[in-house]
Structures are given as C-alpha cells and as structure tokens.
XYZ file of C-alpha atoms in Angstrom:
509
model
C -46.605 0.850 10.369
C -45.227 0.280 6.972
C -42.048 1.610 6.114
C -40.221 2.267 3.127
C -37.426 1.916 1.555
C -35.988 3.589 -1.572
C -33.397 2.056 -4.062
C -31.093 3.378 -6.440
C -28.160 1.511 -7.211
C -25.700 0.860 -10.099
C -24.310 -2.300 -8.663
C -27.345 -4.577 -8.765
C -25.520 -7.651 -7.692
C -27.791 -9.330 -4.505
C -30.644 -6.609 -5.100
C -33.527 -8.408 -6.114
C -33.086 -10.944 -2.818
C -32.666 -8.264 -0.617
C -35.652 -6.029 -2.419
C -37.300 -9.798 -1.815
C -37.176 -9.817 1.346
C -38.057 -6.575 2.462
C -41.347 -6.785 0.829
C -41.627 -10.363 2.638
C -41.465 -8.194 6.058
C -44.095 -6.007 4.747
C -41.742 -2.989 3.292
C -42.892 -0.607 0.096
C -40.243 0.051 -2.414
C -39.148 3.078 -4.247
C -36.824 2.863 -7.213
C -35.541 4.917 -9.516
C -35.263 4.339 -13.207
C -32.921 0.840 -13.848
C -33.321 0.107 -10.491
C -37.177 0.078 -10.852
C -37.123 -1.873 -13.962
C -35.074 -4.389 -11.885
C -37.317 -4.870 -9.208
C -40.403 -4.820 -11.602
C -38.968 -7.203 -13.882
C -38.330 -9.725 -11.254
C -41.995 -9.495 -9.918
C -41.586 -7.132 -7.308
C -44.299 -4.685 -6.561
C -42.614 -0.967 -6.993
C -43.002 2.642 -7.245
C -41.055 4.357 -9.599
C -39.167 7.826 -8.496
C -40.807 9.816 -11.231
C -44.333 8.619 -10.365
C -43.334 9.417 -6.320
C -42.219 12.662 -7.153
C -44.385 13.970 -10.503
C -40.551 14.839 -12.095
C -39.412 12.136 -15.048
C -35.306 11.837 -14.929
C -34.031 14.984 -17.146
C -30.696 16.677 -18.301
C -29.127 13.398 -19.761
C -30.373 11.350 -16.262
C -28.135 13.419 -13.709
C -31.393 14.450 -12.073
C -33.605 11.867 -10.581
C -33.539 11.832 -6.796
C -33.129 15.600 -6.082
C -36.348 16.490 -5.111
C -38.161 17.689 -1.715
C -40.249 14.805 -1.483
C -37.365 12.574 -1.664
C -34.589 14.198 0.646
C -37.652 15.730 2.920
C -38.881 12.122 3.155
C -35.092 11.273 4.324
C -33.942 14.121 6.540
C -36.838 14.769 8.328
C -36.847 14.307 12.307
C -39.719 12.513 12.626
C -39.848 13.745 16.636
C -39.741 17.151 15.201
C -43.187 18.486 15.376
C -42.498 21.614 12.840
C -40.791 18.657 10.379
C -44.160 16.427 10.759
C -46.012 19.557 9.745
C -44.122 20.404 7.135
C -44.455 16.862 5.900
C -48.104 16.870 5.797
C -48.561 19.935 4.487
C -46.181 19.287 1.399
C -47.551 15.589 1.050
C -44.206 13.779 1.863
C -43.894 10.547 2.365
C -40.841 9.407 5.037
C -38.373 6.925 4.018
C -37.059 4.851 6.306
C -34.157 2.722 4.821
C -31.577 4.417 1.331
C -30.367 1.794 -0.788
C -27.624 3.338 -2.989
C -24.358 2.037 -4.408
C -22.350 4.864 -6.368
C -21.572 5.039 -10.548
C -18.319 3.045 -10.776
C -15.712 6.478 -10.711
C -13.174 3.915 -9.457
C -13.088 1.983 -12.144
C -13.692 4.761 -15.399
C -13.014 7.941 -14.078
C -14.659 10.606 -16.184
C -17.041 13.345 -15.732
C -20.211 11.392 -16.588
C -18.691 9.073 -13.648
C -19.127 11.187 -10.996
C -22.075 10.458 -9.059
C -23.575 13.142 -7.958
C -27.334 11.868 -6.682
C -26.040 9.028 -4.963
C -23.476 10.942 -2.806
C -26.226 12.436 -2.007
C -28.912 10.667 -0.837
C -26.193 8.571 1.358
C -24.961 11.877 3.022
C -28.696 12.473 4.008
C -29.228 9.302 5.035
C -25.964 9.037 7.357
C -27.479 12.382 8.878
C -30.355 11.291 10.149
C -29.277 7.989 10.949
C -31.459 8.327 14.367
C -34.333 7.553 12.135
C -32.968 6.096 8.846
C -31.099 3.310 8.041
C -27.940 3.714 4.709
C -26.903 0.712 3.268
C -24.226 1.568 0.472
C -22.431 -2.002 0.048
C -24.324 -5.022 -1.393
C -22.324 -6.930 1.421
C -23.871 -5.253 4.175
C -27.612 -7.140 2.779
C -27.967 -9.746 4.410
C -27.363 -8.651 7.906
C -29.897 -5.810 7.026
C -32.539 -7.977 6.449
C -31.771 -10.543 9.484
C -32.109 -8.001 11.526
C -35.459 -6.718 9.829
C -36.742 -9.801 10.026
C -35.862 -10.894 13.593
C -36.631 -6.968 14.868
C -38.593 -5.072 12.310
C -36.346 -2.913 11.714
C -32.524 -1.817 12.572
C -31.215 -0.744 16.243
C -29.303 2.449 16.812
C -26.118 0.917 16.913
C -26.303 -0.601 13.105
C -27.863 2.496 11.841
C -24.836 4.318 13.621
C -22.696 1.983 12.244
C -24.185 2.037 8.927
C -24.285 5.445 8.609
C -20.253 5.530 9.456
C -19.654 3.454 6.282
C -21.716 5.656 4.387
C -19.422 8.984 5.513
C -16.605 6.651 5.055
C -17.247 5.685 1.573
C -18.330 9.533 0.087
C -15.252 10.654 1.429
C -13.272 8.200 -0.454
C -15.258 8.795 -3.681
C -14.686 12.799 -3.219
C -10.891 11.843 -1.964
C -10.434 9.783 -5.863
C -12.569 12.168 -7.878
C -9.902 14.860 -6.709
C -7.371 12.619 -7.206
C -8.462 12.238 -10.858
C -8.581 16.136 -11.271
C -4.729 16.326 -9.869
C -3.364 13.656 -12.470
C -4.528 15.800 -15.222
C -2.692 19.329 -13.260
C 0.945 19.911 -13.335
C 0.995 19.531 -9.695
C 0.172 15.561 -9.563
C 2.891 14.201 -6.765
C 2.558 17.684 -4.285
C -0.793 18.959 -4.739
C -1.867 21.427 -2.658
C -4.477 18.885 -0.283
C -3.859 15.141 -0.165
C -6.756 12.873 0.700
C -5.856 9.457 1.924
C -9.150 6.893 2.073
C -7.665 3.895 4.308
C -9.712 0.840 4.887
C -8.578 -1.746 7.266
C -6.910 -4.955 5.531
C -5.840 -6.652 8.493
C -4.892 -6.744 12.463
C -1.613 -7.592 12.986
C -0.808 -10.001 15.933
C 0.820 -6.547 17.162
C 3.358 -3.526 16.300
C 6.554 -2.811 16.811
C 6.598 -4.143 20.421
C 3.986 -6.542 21.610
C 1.845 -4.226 23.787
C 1.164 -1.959 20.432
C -2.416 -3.006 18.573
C -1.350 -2.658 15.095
C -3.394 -3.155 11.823
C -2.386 -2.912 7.927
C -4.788 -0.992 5.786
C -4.925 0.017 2.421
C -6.667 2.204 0.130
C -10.263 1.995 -0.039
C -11.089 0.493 -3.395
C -7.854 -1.282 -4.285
C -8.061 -4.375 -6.265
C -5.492 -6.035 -4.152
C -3.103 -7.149 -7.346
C -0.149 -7.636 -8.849
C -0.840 -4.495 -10.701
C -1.325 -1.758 -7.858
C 1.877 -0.178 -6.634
C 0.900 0.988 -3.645
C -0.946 -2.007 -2.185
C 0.659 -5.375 -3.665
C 0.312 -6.720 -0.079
C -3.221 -7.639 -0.364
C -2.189 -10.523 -3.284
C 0.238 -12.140 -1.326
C -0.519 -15.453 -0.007
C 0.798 -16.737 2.835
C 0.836 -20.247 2.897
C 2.146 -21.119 6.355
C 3.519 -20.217 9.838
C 2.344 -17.863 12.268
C 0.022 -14.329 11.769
C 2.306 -11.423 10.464
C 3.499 -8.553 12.939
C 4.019 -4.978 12.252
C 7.884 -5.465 11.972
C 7.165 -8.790 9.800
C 6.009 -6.434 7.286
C 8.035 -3.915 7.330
C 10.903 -6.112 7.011
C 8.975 -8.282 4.279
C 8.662 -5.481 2.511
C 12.095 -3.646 2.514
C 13.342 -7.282 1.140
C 10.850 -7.659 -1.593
C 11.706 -3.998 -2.925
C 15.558 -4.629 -2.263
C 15.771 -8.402 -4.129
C 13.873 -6.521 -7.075
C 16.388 -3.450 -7.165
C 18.915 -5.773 -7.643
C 18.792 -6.635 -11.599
C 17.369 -9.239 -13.710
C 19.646 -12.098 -12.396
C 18.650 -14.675 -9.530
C 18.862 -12.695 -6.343
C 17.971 -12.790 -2.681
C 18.111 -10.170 -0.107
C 18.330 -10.831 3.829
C 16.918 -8.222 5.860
C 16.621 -7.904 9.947
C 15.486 -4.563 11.415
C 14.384 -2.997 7.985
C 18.308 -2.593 7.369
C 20.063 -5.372 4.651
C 22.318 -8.131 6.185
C 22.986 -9.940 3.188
C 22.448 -9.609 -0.643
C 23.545 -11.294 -3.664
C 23.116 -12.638 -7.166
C 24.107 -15.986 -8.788
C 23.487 -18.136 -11.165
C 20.022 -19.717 -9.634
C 18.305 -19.365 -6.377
C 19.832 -21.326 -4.309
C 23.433 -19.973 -5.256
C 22.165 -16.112 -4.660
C 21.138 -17.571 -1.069
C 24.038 -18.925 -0.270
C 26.115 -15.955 -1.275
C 23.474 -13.187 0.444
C 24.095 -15.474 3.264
C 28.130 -15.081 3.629
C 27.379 -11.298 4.267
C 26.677 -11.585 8.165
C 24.703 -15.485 8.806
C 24.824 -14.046 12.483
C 22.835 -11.392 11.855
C 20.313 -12.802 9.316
C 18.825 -14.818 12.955
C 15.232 -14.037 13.104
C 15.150 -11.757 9.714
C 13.449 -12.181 6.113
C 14.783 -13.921 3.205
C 13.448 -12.956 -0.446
C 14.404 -14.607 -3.431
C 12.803 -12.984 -7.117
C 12.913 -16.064 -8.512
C 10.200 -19.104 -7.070
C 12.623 -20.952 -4.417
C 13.153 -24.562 -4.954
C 14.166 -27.886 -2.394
C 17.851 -26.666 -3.254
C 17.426 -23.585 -1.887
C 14.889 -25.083 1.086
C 17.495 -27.241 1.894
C 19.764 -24.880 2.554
C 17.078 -22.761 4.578
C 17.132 -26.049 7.041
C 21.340 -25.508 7.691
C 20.752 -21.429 7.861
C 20.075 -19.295 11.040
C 16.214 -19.098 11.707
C 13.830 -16.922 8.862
C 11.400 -15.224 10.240
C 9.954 -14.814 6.642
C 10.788 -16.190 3.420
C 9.015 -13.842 0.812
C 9.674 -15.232 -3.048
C 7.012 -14.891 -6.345
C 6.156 -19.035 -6.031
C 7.623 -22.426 -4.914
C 8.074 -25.196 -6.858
C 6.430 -28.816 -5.949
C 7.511 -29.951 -2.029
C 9.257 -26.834 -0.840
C 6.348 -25.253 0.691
C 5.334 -28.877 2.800
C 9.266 -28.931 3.366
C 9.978 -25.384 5.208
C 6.697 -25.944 7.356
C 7.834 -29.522 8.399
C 11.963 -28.211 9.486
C 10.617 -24.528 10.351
C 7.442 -24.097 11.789
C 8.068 -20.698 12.888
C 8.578 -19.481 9.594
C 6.363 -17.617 7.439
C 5.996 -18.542 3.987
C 4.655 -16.290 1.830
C 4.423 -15.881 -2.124
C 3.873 -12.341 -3.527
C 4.039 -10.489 -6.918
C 6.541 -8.275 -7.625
C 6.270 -4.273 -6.383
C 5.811 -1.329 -8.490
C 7.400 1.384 -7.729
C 4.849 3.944 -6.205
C 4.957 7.883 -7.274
C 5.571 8.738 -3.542
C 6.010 8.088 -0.400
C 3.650 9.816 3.064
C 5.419 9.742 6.493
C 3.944 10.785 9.654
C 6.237 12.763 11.477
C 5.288 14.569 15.381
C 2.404 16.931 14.520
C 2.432 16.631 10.632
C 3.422 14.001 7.455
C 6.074 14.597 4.907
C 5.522 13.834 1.230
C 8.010 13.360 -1.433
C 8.701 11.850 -4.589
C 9.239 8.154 -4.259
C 13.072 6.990 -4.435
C 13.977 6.846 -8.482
C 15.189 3.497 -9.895
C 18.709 3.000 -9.018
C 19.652 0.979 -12.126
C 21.578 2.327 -15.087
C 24.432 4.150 -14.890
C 23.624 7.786 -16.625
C 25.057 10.422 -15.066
C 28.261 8.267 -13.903
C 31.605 9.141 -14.402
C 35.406 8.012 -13.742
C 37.534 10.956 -11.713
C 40.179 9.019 -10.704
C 43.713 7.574 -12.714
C 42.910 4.383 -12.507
C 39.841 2.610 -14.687
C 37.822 0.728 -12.977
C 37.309 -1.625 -16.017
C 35.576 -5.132 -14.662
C 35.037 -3.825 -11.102
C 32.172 -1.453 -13.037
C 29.568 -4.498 -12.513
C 30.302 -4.703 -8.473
C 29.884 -1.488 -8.219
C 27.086 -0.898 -10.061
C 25.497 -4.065 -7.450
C 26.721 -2.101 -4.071
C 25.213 1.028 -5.725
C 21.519 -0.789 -5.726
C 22.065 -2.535 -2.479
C 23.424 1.076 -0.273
C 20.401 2.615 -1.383
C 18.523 0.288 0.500
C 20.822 0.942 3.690
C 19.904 3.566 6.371
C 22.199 6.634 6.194
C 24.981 7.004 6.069
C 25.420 3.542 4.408
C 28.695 2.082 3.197
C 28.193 -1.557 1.597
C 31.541 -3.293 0.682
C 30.951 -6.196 -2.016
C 32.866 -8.742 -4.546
C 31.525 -11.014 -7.294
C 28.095 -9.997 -7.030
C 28.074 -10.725 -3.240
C 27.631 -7.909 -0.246
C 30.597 -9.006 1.944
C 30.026 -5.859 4.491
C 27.292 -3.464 5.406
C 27.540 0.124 7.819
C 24.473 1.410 8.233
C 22.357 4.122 10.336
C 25.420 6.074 10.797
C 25.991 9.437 12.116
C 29.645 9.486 10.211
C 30.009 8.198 7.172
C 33.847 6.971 8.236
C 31.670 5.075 11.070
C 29.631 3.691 8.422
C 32.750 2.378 6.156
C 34.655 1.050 9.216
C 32.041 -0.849 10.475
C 31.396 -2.563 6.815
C 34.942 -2.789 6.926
C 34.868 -4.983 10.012
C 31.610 -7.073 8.782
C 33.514 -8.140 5.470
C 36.580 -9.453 7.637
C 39.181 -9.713 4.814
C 37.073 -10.631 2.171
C 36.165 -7.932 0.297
C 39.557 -7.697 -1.176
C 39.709 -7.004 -4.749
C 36.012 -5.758 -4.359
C 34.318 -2.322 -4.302
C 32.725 0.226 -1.568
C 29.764 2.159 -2.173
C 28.596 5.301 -0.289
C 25.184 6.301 -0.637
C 26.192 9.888 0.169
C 29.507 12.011 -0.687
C 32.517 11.142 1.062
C 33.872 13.926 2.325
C 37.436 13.217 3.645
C 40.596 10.732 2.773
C 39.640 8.973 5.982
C 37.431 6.939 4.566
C 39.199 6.020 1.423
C 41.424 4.862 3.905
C 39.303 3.049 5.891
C 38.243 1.215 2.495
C 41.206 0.874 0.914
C 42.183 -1.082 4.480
C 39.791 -3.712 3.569
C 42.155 -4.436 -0.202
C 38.890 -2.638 -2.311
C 40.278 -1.410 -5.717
C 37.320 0.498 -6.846
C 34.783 3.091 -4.574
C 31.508 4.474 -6.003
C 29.911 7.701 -4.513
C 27.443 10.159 -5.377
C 30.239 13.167 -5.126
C 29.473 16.733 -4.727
C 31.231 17.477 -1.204
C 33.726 20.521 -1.119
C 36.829 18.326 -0.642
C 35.846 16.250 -3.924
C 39.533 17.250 -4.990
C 41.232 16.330 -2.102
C 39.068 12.857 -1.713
C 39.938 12.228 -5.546
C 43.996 12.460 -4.729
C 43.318 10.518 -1.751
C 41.841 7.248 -4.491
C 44.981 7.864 -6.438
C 47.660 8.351 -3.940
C 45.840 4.335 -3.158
C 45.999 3.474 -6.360
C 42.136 2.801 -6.303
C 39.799 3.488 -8.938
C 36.716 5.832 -7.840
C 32.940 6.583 -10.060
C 31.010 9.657 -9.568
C 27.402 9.137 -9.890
C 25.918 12.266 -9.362
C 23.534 11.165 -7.291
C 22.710 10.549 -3.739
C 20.614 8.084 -2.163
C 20.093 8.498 0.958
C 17.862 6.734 3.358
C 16.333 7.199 7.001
C-alpha cells in the first residue's frame, strides 16, 4: 500500500532530505504552496494542495489546507466502516503522515503571525494518532524516516509520542499568542488566565533531598541567552565539577541575583541554604571575596560563591585557603583559574553565566493553588528615603544603602549588620524581628561597630534599637510605618544613633 504524506511547513530546514527519503520508501507527497515549490524544485515528484483539493490558496493565503478532503483524509478511522464509506463516496484520499512546522509567532508576533492552518492540521493529526503519524519539529526527521525505512512505517508508541509533542507545542503557541494579546491590555502582570508552556532543560542529579527526581525546565521557545529574564540558566556554562542539584540551583541563583543587587563595584555574595552568609564590595574581586568571606567563613562550608566581575588566580587562590564552594558562579575567568579550581577543588562547580534580568513576576506553587505577584522592584536608589532621627547619618548613608540591598535578599524578618561595604552579621528566617537583630548581633561579634543595621521590615519596638545599638552601630535603616514609629524614633535618639526611613519594605519568604 502506498501511503502519503502531506507537507506544509515554514521552517524548511532538513525538508528536502526527509521529503527524499520518503519517496525512496515508496511514499506520495502532498504540499502546499512554498512547500510544493520546495520539493518540486529539488526534483521531487509532488502534488500540490490546490490540485488535491480543486481550491487555489485565497483570502491573502490564510486558506490552503482547510478543506474536507484534506482533514477527512487525516481524521478518518480507517477501521470505521461508516468513515471508509464516507471516504469513497466523497473521493478522499487518506493521509497517513502531517508534516507541519508553525509561522514563526515566537519570533514576530503579529496578527498575520498567527498560524491558524497549521495548528490545525497538527491537532487533527495528534487525534488520530492510532492511524497517523505528526511530525511538527525538523529534529524529530531523522528518526521518522529510520523507522520508515527499517518498518514501513511508525509503531504506536512513536505516533503516541509524536502526537504528545504535537498537543504540547499548539498549546504553547495558543499559551504565547495570548500572551501577546495581554502585553497590549492594562492587565499584563495579573491577567485573568496564565498559561505556562514548560519544556524540560535538564534532570538534575536530584531535589532537595536525594530520593526526590528533580528536573529544570524552561519555557518552551526560549532562546536560552543573556537576553531572556526569565531563563538565563540555559547560557550558562559549566565548565567543571559534578552535575547540578535542585538546591545547587537554587542557591546559584539567589547569589547571582544578590552579587548583581549589590551596585556597580566588584562584589561577591556567599550563599548556603538560599539565605546570604557573606556579601561585600571592594576594590577588585579578590578583595570583595575576602571581605564577603569575614561575614560567617563557618557557614559559607558547602555554599555558592558569585563574583560580578570574571574571577582571577588572586581570587582562586584564595578559594584554595576558604571553606569548601559548592559553586562558584561569576560572568568569565581569566587564563588558568578555571584548570586551577578543578585541580585544588574537584568538588566544585564552576560555572560562568550572564548577568539576570529582572523578570516582571514571580509564580509559586503553594498546597492546592500558585501565587503570582509582581517581581521584587530594584532595591537601588534611595527615593523615597528620609532622616527621622537628630542625628545625620552623613558617611554611614553608603553602608546603609549596601545592608539595604543585601536584607532584601534575607528571609524575613532579616536584620543584616554591616561596615565598610562588608556584611559583618546576618538574622534571617525569623519569627521576631528582635530575634532576627540579636542573632546578626551575635554573627558580627564586635565588629560591626561604627557600622549600620538594616531591617527589611518596620521595627516595631526600642528592643531592637537596643539590641543594635549593643553591637556599637551608629546608623539603622528601616522601611518604617509601624504604630510605635514615634516611640522607636526616641528610642535612636535617646542612643544617640542616626536612623533612615525608606518607605519601603522588602520582605522575603
């Protein structure tokens, strides 16, 4: 029996092999319009659409493949007696295999963009995949035609297969045309239905504890670049150590965001359970490192390093005298560093990314639902701030405005003490937000005197002005906004500390 396959694609890249070699293993072809003049022009014996069906493309070419003889040639069940008749009393032809890549909506959204014959013909394809095979993705050619040629034509289990891909890809087309239609509505970030199109990027080597399969995925149709905020992940490069867990890059990438919150100076970040353990800035890399890693070196054991500028042997040489990295995260590495931390840390991973871009939200699966919200704003500047206390804060405005970036990186409540561009101690993941300062408090040990304490949230008794003041801080940023705001203020100047409003809060769970 001869079977037949139709083609209509707008990615032609691979086509005229794969055409090739279906007519090698006896197949007729059916093509519409450029598709046709593809095939023809490379040889290839075809039947144009409007000669199969009587009906030239019309209405500007958006309609060429819906017609009975086409989508009765696909959707019937050929075991169906009635759909036989109906066949051969209408004079229609079954196809046996769709070929059909979509119009590029992806890439120039538009109305003229969205495919509507395509969608289509893969939808009635997937259908009846008990007797037709979909392919929709050039990549999926060649192990079409193997098995054509080895079998004659596909089992169940690839047309099954197939036909999930072909599902999987209309709903992501649908899921980005509706997209499209919400960036140009007032209700962009919340609209009313959200459709997420995930495709698998990678398994992990497991989640959060080592009997948990875990995979990263990302958004069907992302380039995978420097340039996409949501999915930056699939340019990095990592160019040594073991596979990446789930907590490996959730860690990787609550360092990368945090090292790039943290100004246009050399930084590095240290984090260990998604929660900071050191930060800093300096004058290079290496200096940044060694301050981030004054905050708590018994804590940074087994966390990540990032540095936002490429590290170099000064800074790997210090990575051989610090506690273990899990993962060092930076933008490059300059000659000998990378051959240097694989040789003293095997363990590590060593990966080079671009920087993040700050999506417009954030999704969160939460026990029988998700929560959506605006993505954290940029914590730099300083609009909005204001003195309320006696005292200026004059100098100490710079550490502050550093513990400001680094608390909104700290679980709530979150208190970060810090001096000379250094965090000297962090309480995090706090029920109390005196708990929080007290424990910073204790992590700084006597050295955050002279230095500042930030509070992601409003401090809303003396008691932990006290607490801070305890640890010789002259200067305490908070959002403000709590009821005793008067009492808290009196409570700075009866210290003889200096406090900043910003108006904000930034909390974080």
């Amino acid at each position: 029996m001869n079977r037949r396959a139709l083609l209509s694609v707008f990615d032609k890249s691979g086509l005229v092999e794969f055409a090739t070699g279906l007519v090698e293993a006896g197949w007729q072809l059916l093509a519409s319009g450029g598709t046709a003049a593809a095939l023809a022009g490379a040889g290839l014996e075809v039947t144009d659409l409007a000669d199969h069906t009587g009906f030239p493309a019309m209405l500007g070419h958006r309609v060429v493949t819906l017609h009975p003889k086409v989508h009765g040639g696909i959707l019937a069940d050929r075991s169906d007696p009635e759909h036989q008749a109906d066949m051969d009393r209408y004079g229609i032809d079954p196809i046996d295999l769709v070929v059909v890549n979509l119009y590029p909506f992806e890439a120039k959204p538009g109305v003229e963009t969205i495919d509507i014959g395509g969608p289509t013909l893969i939808r009635a394809a997937a259908k009846n995949h008990h007797h037709v095979g979909v392919v929709c993705d050039p990549s999926d050619y060649a192990a079409v035609l193997d098995e054509v040629r080895s079998g004659g034509w596909l089992s169940g289990p690839t047309r099954r297969s197939l036909a999930r891909k072909a599902f999987a890809r209309t709903a992501a087309y649908d899921g980005t045309i509706v997209s499209w239609l919400d960036d140009h509505h007032e209700e962009t970030l919340l609209p009313p239905t959200l459709h997420l199109s995930l495709e698998r990027a990678a398994v992990l080597r497991y989640g959060e504890n080592p009997d948990q399969p875990a995979a990263r995925y990302l958004r069907v149709g992302t380039p995978g670049s420097a340039e996409d905020a949501e999915d930056w992940w699939n340019a990095v490069v990592q160019h040594g150590g073991v596979p990446l867990s789930y907590l490996n890059l959730l860690d990787a990438g609550a360092a990368w965001a945090l090292v790039h919150d943290l100004g246009d100076q050399p930084a590095a970040a240290i984090i260990k359970h998604a929660g900071p353990c050191g930060a800093a800035i300096g004058e290079d890399t290496a200096g940044a490192y060694r301050k981030a890693l004054e905050c708590d070196e018994r804590a940074a054991f087994g966390g990540v390093v990032a540095l936002n500028r490429p590290a170099d042997l000064e800074t790997a040489a210090l990575v051989d005298g610090a506690p273990q990295a899990d993962v060092i995260i930076a933008p490059g590495y300059t000659e000998g560093v990378v051959e240097r931390i694989r040789a003293r840390r095997a363990g590590t991973r060593v990966l080079e990314a671009p920087a993040p871009r700050r999506a417009g939200r954030t999704v969160r699966q939460i026990e029988g639902g998700w929560l959506v919200q605006a993505a954290s704003p940029d914590v730099s500047g300083k609009s909005g701030w204001r003195v309320v206390s006696r005292r200026d804060p004059g100098h100490l405005v710079q550490d502050a405005e550093f513990a400001w970036r680094v608390a909104a990186h700290v679980a709530s409540n979150a208190a970060v003490l810090a001096r000379n561009g250094t965090a000297l101690g962090i309480g995090g993941g706090q029920q109390d937000r005196v708990g929080a300062v007290e424990i910073a408090v204790r992590k700084a040990s006597g050295r955050a005197a002279g230095g500042v304490c930030a509070s992601d949230g409003f401090i809303p008794f003396a008691d932990a002005i006290e607490a801070a003041a305890s640890a010789g801080v002259e200067l305490i940023i908070q959002p403000g906004g709590s009821v005793n705001d008067q009492a808290v203020v009196e409570a700075a100047d009866r210290l003889g500390l200096s406090m900043i409003f910003t108006g904000r809060r930034r909390f974080r769970h």
